[in-house]
Coordinates of C-alpha atoms in Angstrom, one line a residue:
X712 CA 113.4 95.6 90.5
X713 CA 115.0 93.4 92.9
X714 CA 118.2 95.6 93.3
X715 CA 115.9 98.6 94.4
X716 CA 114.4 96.7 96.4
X717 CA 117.8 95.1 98.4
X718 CA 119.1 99.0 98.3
X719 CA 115.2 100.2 99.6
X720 CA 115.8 96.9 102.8
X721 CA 119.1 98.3 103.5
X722 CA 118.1 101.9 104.3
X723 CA 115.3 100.7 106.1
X724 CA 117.5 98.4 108.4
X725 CA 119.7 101.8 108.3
X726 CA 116.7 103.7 109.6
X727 CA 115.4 101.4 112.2
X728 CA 119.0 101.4 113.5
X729 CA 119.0 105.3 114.0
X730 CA 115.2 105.6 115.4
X731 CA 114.9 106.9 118.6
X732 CA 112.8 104.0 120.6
X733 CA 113.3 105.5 124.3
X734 CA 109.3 106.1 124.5
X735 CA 108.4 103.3 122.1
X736 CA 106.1 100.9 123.8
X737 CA 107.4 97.2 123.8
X738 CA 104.6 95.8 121.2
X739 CA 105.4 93.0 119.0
X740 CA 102.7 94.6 116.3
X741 CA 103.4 97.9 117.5
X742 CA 106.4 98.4 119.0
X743 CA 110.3 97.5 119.8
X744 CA 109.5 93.8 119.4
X745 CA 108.5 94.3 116.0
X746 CA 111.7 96.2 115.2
X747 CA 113.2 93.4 116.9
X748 CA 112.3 90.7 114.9
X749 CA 112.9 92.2 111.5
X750 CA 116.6 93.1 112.9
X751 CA 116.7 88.9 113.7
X752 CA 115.0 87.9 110.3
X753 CA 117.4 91.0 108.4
X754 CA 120.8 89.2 110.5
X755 CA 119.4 85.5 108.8
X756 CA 118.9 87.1 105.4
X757 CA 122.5 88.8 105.7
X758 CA 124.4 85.9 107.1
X759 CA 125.9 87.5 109.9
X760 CA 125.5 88.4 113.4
X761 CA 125.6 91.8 113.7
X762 CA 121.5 92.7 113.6
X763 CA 120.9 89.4 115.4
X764 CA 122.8 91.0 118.2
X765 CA 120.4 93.9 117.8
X766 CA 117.0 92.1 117.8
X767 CA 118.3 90.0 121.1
X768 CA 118.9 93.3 122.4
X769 CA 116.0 95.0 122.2
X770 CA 114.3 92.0 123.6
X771 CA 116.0 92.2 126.8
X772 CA 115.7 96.1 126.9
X773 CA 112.1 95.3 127.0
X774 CA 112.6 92.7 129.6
X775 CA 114.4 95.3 131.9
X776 CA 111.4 98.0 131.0
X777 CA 108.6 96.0 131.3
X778 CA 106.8 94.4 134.5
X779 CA 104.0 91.9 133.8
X780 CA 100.6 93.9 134.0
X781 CA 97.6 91.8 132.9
X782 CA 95.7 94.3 131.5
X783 CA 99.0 94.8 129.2
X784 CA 97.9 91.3 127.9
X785 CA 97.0 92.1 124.2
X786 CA 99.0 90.2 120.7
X787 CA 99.4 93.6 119.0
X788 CA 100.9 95.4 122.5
X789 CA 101.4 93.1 125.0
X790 CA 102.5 89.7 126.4
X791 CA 101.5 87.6 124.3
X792 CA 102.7 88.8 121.7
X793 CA 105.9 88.8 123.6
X794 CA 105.9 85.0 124.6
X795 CA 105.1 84.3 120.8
X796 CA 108.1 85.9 120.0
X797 CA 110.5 84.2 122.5
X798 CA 108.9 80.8 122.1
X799 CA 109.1 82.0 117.8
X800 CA 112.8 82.8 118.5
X801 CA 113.7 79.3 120.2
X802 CA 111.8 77.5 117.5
X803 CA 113.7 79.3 114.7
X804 CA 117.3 79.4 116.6
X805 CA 117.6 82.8 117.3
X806 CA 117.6 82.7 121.0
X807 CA 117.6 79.5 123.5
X808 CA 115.4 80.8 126.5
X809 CA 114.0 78.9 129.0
X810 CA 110.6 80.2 128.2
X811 CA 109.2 77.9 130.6
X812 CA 110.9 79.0 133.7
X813 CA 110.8 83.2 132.3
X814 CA 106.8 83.6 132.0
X815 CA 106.2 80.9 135.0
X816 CA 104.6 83.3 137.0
X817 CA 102.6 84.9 134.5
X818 CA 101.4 82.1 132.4
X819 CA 98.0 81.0 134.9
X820 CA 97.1 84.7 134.7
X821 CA 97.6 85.1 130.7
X822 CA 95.3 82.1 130.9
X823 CA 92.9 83.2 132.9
X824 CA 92.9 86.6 131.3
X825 CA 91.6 84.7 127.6
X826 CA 88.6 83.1 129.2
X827 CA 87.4 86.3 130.1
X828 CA 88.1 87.8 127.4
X829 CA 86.5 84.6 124.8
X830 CA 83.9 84.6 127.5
X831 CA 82.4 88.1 126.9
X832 CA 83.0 87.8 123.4
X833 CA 86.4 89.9 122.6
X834 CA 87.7 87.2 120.3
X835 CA 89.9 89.8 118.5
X836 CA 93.6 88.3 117.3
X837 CA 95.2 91.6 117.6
X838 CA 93.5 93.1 121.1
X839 CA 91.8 89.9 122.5
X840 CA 91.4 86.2 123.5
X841 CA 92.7 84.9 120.1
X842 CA 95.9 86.0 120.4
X843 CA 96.6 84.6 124.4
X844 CA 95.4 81.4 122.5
X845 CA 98.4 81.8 119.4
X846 CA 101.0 82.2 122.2
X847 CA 99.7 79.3 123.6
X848 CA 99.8 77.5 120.2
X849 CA 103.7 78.4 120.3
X850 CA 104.3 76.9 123.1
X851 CA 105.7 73.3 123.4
X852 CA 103.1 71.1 124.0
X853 CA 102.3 70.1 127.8
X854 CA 99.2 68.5 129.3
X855 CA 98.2 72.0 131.3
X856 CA 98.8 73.9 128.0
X857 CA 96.8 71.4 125.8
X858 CA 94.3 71.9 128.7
X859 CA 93.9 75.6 128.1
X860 CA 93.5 75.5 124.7
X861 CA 91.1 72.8 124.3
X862 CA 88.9 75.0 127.3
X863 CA 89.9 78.2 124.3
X864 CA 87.9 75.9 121.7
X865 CA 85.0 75.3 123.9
X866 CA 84.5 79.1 124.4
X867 CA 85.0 79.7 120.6
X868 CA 82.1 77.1 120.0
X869 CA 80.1 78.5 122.9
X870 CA 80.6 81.6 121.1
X871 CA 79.3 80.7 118.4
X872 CA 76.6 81.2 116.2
X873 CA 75.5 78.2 114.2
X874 CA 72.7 77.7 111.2
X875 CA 72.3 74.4 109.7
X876 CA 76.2 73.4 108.4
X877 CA 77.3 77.0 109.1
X878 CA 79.0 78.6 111.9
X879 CA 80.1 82.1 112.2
X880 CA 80.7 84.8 115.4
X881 CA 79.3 87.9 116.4
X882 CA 81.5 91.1 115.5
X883 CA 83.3 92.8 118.8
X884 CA 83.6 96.6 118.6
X885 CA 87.4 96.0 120.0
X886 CA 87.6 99.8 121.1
X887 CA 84.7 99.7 123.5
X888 CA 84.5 95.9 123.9
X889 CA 80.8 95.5 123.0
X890 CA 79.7 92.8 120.6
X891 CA 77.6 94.6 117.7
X892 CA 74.2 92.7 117.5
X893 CA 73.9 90.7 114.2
X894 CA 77.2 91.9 112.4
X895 CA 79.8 89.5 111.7
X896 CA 83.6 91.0 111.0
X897 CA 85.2 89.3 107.8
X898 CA 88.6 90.7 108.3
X899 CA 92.0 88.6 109.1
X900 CA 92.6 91.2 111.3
X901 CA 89.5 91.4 113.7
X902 CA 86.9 88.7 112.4
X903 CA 85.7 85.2 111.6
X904 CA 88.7 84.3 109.5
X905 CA 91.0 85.1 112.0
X906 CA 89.2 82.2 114.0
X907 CA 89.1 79.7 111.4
X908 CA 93.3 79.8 110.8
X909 CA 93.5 79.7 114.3
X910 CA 91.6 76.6 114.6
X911 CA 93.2 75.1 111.6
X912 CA 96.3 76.2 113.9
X913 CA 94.6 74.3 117.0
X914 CA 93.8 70.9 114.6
X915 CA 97.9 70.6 114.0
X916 CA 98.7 70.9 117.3
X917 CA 96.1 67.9 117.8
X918 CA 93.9 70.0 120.1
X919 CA 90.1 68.2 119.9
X920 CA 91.0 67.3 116.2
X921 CA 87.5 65.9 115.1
X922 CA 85.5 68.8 116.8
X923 CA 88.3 71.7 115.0
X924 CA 87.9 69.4 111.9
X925 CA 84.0 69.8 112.2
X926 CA 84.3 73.9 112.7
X927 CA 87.0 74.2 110.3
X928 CA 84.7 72.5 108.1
X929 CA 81.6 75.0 109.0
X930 CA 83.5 77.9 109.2
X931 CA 84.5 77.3 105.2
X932 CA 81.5 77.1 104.1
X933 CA 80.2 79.9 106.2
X934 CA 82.7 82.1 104.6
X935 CA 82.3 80.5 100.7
X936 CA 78.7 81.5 101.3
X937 CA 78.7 85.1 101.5
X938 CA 81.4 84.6 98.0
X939 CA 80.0 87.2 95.3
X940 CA 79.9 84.2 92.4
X941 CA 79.8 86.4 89.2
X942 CA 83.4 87.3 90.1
X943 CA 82.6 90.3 87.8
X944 CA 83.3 93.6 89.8
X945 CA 84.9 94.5 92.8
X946 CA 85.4 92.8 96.1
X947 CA 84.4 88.6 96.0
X948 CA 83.7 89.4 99.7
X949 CA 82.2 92.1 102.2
X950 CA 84.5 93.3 104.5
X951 CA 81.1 92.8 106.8
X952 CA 78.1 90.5 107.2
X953 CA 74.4 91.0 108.8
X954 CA 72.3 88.2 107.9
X955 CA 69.3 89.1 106.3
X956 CA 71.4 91.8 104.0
X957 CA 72.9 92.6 100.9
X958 CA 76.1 92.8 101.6
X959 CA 78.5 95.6 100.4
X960 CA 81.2 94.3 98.4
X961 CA 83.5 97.3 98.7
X962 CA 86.0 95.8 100.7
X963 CA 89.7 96.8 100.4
X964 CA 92.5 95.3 98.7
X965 CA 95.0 94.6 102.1
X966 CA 95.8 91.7 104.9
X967 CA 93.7 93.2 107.1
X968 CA 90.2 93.0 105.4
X969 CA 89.2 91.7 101.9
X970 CA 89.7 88.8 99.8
X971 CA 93.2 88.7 100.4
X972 CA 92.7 88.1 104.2
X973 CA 90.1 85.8 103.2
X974 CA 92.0 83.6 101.0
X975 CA 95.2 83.4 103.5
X976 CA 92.3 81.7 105.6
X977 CA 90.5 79.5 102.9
X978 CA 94.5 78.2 101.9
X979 CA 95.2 77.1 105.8
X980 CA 91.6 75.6 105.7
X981 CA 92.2 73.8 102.9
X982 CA 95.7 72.8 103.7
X983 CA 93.1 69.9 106.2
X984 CA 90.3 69.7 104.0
X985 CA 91.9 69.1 101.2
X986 CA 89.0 69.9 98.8
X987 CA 89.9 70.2 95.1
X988 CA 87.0 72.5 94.7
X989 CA 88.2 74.8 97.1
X990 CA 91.2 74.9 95.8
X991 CA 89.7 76.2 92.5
X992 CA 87.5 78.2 94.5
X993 CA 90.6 80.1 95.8
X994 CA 92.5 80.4 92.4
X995 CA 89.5 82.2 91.4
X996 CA 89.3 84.8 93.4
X997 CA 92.9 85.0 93.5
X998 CA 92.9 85.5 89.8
X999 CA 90.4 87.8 90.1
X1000 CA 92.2 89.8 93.3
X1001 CA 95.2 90.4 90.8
X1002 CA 92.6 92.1 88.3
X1003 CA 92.5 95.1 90.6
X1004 CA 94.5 97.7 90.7
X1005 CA 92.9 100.6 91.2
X1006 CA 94.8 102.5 94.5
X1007 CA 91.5 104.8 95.2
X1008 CA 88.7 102.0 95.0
X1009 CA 91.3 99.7 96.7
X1010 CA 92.5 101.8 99.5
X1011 CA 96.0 100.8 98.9
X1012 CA 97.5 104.7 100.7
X1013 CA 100.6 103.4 101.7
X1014 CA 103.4 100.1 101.8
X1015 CA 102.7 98.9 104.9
X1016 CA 101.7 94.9 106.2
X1017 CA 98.5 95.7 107.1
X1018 CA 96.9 97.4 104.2
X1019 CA 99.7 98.9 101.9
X1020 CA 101.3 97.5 98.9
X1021 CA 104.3 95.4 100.2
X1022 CA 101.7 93.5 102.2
X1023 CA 99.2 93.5 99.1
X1024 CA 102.8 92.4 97.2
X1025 CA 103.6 89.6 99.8
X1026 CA 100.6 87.8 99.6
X1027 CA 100.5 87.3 96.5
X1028 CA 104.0 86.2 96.2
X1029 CA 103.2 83.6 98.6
X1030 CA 100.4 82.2 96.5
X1031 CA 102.2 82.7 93.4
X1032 CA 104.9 79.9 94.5
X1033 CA 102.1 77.7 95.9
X1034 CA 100.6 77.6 92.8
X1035 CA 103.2 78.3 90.4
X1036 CA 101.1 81.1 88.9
X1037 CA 103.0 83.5 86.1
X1038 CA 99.8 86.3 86.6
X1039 CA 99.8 86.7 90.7
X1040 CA 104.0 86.6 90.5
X1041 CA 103.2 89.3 88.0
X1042 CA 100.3 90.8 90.4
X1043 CA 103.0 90.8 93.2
X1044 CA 106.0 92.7 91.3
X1045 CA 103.2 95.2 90.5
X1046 CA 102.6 95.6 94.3
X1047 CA 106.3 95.4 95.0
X1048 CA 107.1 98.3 92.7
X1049 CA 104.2 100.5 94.0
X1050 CA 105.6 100.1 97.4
X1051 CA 108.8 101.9 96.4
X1052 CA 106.7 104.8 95.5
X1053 CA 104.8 104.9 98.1
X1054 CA 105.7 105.1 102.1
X1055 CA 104.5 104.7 106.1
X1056 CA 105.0 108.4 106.6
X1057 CA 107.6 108.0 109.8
X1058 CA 105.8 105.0 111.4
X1059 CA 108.4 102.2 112.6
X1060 CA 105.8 99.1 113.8
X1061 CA 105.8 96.1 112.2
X1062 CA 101.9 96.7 111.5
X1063 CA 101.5 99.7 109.7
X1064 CA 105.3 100.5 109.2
X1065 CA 109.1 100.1 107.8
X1066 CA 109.8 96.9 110.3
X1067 CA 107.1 94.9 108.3
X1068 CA 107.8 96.8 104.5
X1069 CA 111.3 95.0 105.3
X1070 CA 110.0 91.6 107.0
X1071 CA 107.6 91.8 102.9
X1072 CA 111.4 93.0 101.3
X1073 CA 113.0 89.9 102.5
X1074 CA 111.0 87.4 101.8
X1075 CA 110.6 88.7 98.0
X1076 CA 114.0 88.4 97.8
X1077 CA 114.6 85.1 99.2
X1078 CA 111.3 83.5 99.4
X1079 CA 112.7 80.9 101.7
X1080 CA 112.6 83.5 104.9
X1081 CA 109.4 84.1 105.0
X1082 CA 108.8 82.3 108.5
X1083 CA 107.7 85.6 110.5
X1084 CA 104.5 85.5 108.4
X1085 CA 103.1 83.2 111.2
X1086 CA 102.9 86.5 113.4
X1087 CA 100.0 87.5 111.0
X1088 CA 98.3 84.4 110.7
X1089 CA 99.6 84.4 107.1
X1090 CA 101.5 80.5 107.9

C-alpha cells in the first residue's frame, strides 16, 4: 500500500501545483497557507528545494495581498494562524524571519483582540481566543508574551465552570458567538479538549505551572468522567455534554469530535501527569476506536484531516508507534487504504482537503515528518 500511497502524494503535490488560488483566501486551515505548508513539509520529505521555493512563495504572496485587519484575527482564516506558521517555519528551518520586527505592529492588537474574545466566552481554537493564545505559544518566549498568556489562563479559569475536582466550559455557538446555556462541546475542534492540550501546551512553556498542572489535572478527570465504561457499543464519549443528561454516545469517528479527538487530548495530558492508569485508560478506548469501522454509523464521507479517513488513518498511526501496538498500526492501514477510495470532492484546504490528505500521506510514509501535526493540536 505504501507505493499507492507515494504515487496518490505525488499527484496531489501535482494538483496543488496546477490549482488556481487567485481568489483563495490566505487561511492557514483554509486557505494558501495551508497549501503552503504541505509544499514546505512535501520539499523536506523529497530532499530538495524545489516545493520549499513554493511554500515560501505563497507566504509572501499572501504578505503582498494581505493588510492586517483585526477582525481577520481567526487560527483557521486569519493572523494567527499566520504568525504560527512563520514562527512554525523559523522553528523547523524553513524560513529565518524576523517575526519579531514583521508583526510588531499588530501583535498588542492580536492580544487585545483574545481577551475579548476569552472574555465573552468564544474560546474556540479554530475561530476564537484559543488560537491568538497558540500563536502566542509559538512565539519565543519574552516577559510581555509570558504576560499575555498567563492573563489568557486567568480568563480560561474565569471561564470556567468548576464542581468539586472537575472543571469544564460552557459551549460557544462559534457562528453566532453566543455561549449555549449548560452544553459543554467535547470536540478537539471547538470544545473542552481543545483547552486542556492547550494548557498542557501553556505548562511546557512554564506559563503558571502549578495552577495549569491543577486544571490539567481537573480537566482529565472532567473528561474521564463522562467515559461510557462498558466499552461495549459505539462511541466511549458524547460528542456533547449537559449535566443532568444522558448523554448520546453517537459521536463520529474523526479529529474533529469523538474519541479520537479525545484521546489526542488525554495523551498530551498524560504526557504531565504521568498516570499509569490513564495510560490504560487510553489504550482502551483506543483499542476499542479501532473496533469500528462502520463508514455510515461513523461518518467517515470522505479522506480529509478533519473528519475523513487519512485523518482517522493518521491518528492512529501516531498512537500505534507510541505504543508499539500491532492492532491500531493495523486500524491505521485500514484508514489509509479507505482514503484512496475515497476523496475531498475539489476542496484544496488543509482542513477538509488534499493539502492535509498529503500532510496524513507523508507522515505514513516517513513517520519522522510528522511535525505539522502541532497545527491541529495533535503534538
Amino acid at each position: 500500500m505504501k507505493r499507492e500511497i507515494a504515487k496518490r502524494l505525488k499527484l496531489i503535490a501535482t494538483e496543488m501545483e496546477e490549482a488556481s488560488l487567485q481568489a483563495m483566501p490566505m487561511g492557514l486551515l483554509g486557505g494558501k497557507l495551508g497549501i503552503a505548508l504541505f509544499f514546505m513539509e512535501y520539499s523536506r520529505f523529497r530532499g530538495s528545494d524545489e516545493y520549499l521555493e513554493k511554500g515560501v512563495g505563497l507566504i509572501e504572496q499572501v504578505f503582498s495581498e494581505t493588510a492586517f485587519e483585526i477582525d481577520n484575527f481567526s487560527f483557521y482564516y486569519g493572523m494567527s494562524g499566520l504568525g504560527w506558521l512563520m514562527e512554525y517555519c523559523n522553528e523547523q528551518g524553513f524560513l529565518e524571519a524576523d517575526t519579531s520586527e514583521i508583526f510588531k505592529q499588530n501583535e498588542e492588537m492580536l492580544y487585545k483582540r483574545m481577551v475579548f474574545e476569552l472574555s465573552r466566552g468564544h474560546y474556540d481554537f479554530l475561530v476564537g481566543g484559543l488560537g491568538i493564545f497558540l500563536y502566542f505559544l509559538a512565539k519565543p518566549e519574552s516577559e510581555k508574551v509570558n504576560a499575555w498568556l498567563t492573563h489568557g489562563v486567568d480568563l480560561l479559569e474565569d471561564l470556567s465552570i468548576k464542581e468539586g475536582n472537575l472543571i469544564s466550559w460552557p459551549d460557544c455557538d462559534f457562528i453566532n458567538l453566543q455561549q449555549i446555556q449548560g452544553q459543554r462541546n467535547l470536540g478537539l475542534s471547538h470544545g473542552v479538549p481543545s483547552i486542556l492540550v492547550v494548557l498542557c501546551k501553556a505548562y511546557h512553556s512554564g506559563i503558571d505551572p502549578k495552577r495549569t498542572h491543577r486544571l490539567i489535572s481537573m480537566t482529565t478527570d472532567y473528561l474521564l468522567s463522562l467515559s461510557n465504561g462498558d466499552f461495549e457499543d459505539g462511541a466511549i464519549f458524547p460528542s456533547f455534554h449537559i449535566p443532568g443528561t444522558e448523554p448520546e454516545r453517537n459521536s463520529r469517528l474523526g479529529w474533529c469530535y469523538g474519541d479520537l479527538g479525545v484521546c489526542l487530548s488525554l495523551h498530551a495530558a498524560n504526557m504531565i501527569l504521568k498516570d499509569r492508569e490513564l495510560d490504560n485508560v487510553i489504550k482502551r478506548i483506543l483499542a476499542h476506536a479501532a473496533k469500528r469501522r462502520d463508514q455510515i454509523k461513523d461518518k467517515v464521507n470522505d479522506s480529509a484531516l478533519c473528519h475523513g479517513s487519512a485523518g482517522i488513518g493518521h491518528i492512529f498511526n501516531k498512537f500505534a508507534i507510541a505504543y508499539s501496538d500491532p492492532t491500531l498500526k493495523e486500524s491505521a492501514d485500514y484508514w489509509f487504504g479507505l482514503s484512496l477510495e475515497q476523496s475531498c470532492g475539489n476542496r484544496i484546504e488543509l482542513l477538509e482537503g488534499l493539502p492535509g490528505v498529503g500532510l496524513a500521506y507523508i507522515s505514513y510514509l516517513k513517520p519522522e515528518l510528522a511535525s505539522w501535526e502541532q497545527v491541529l493540536l495533535m503534538a
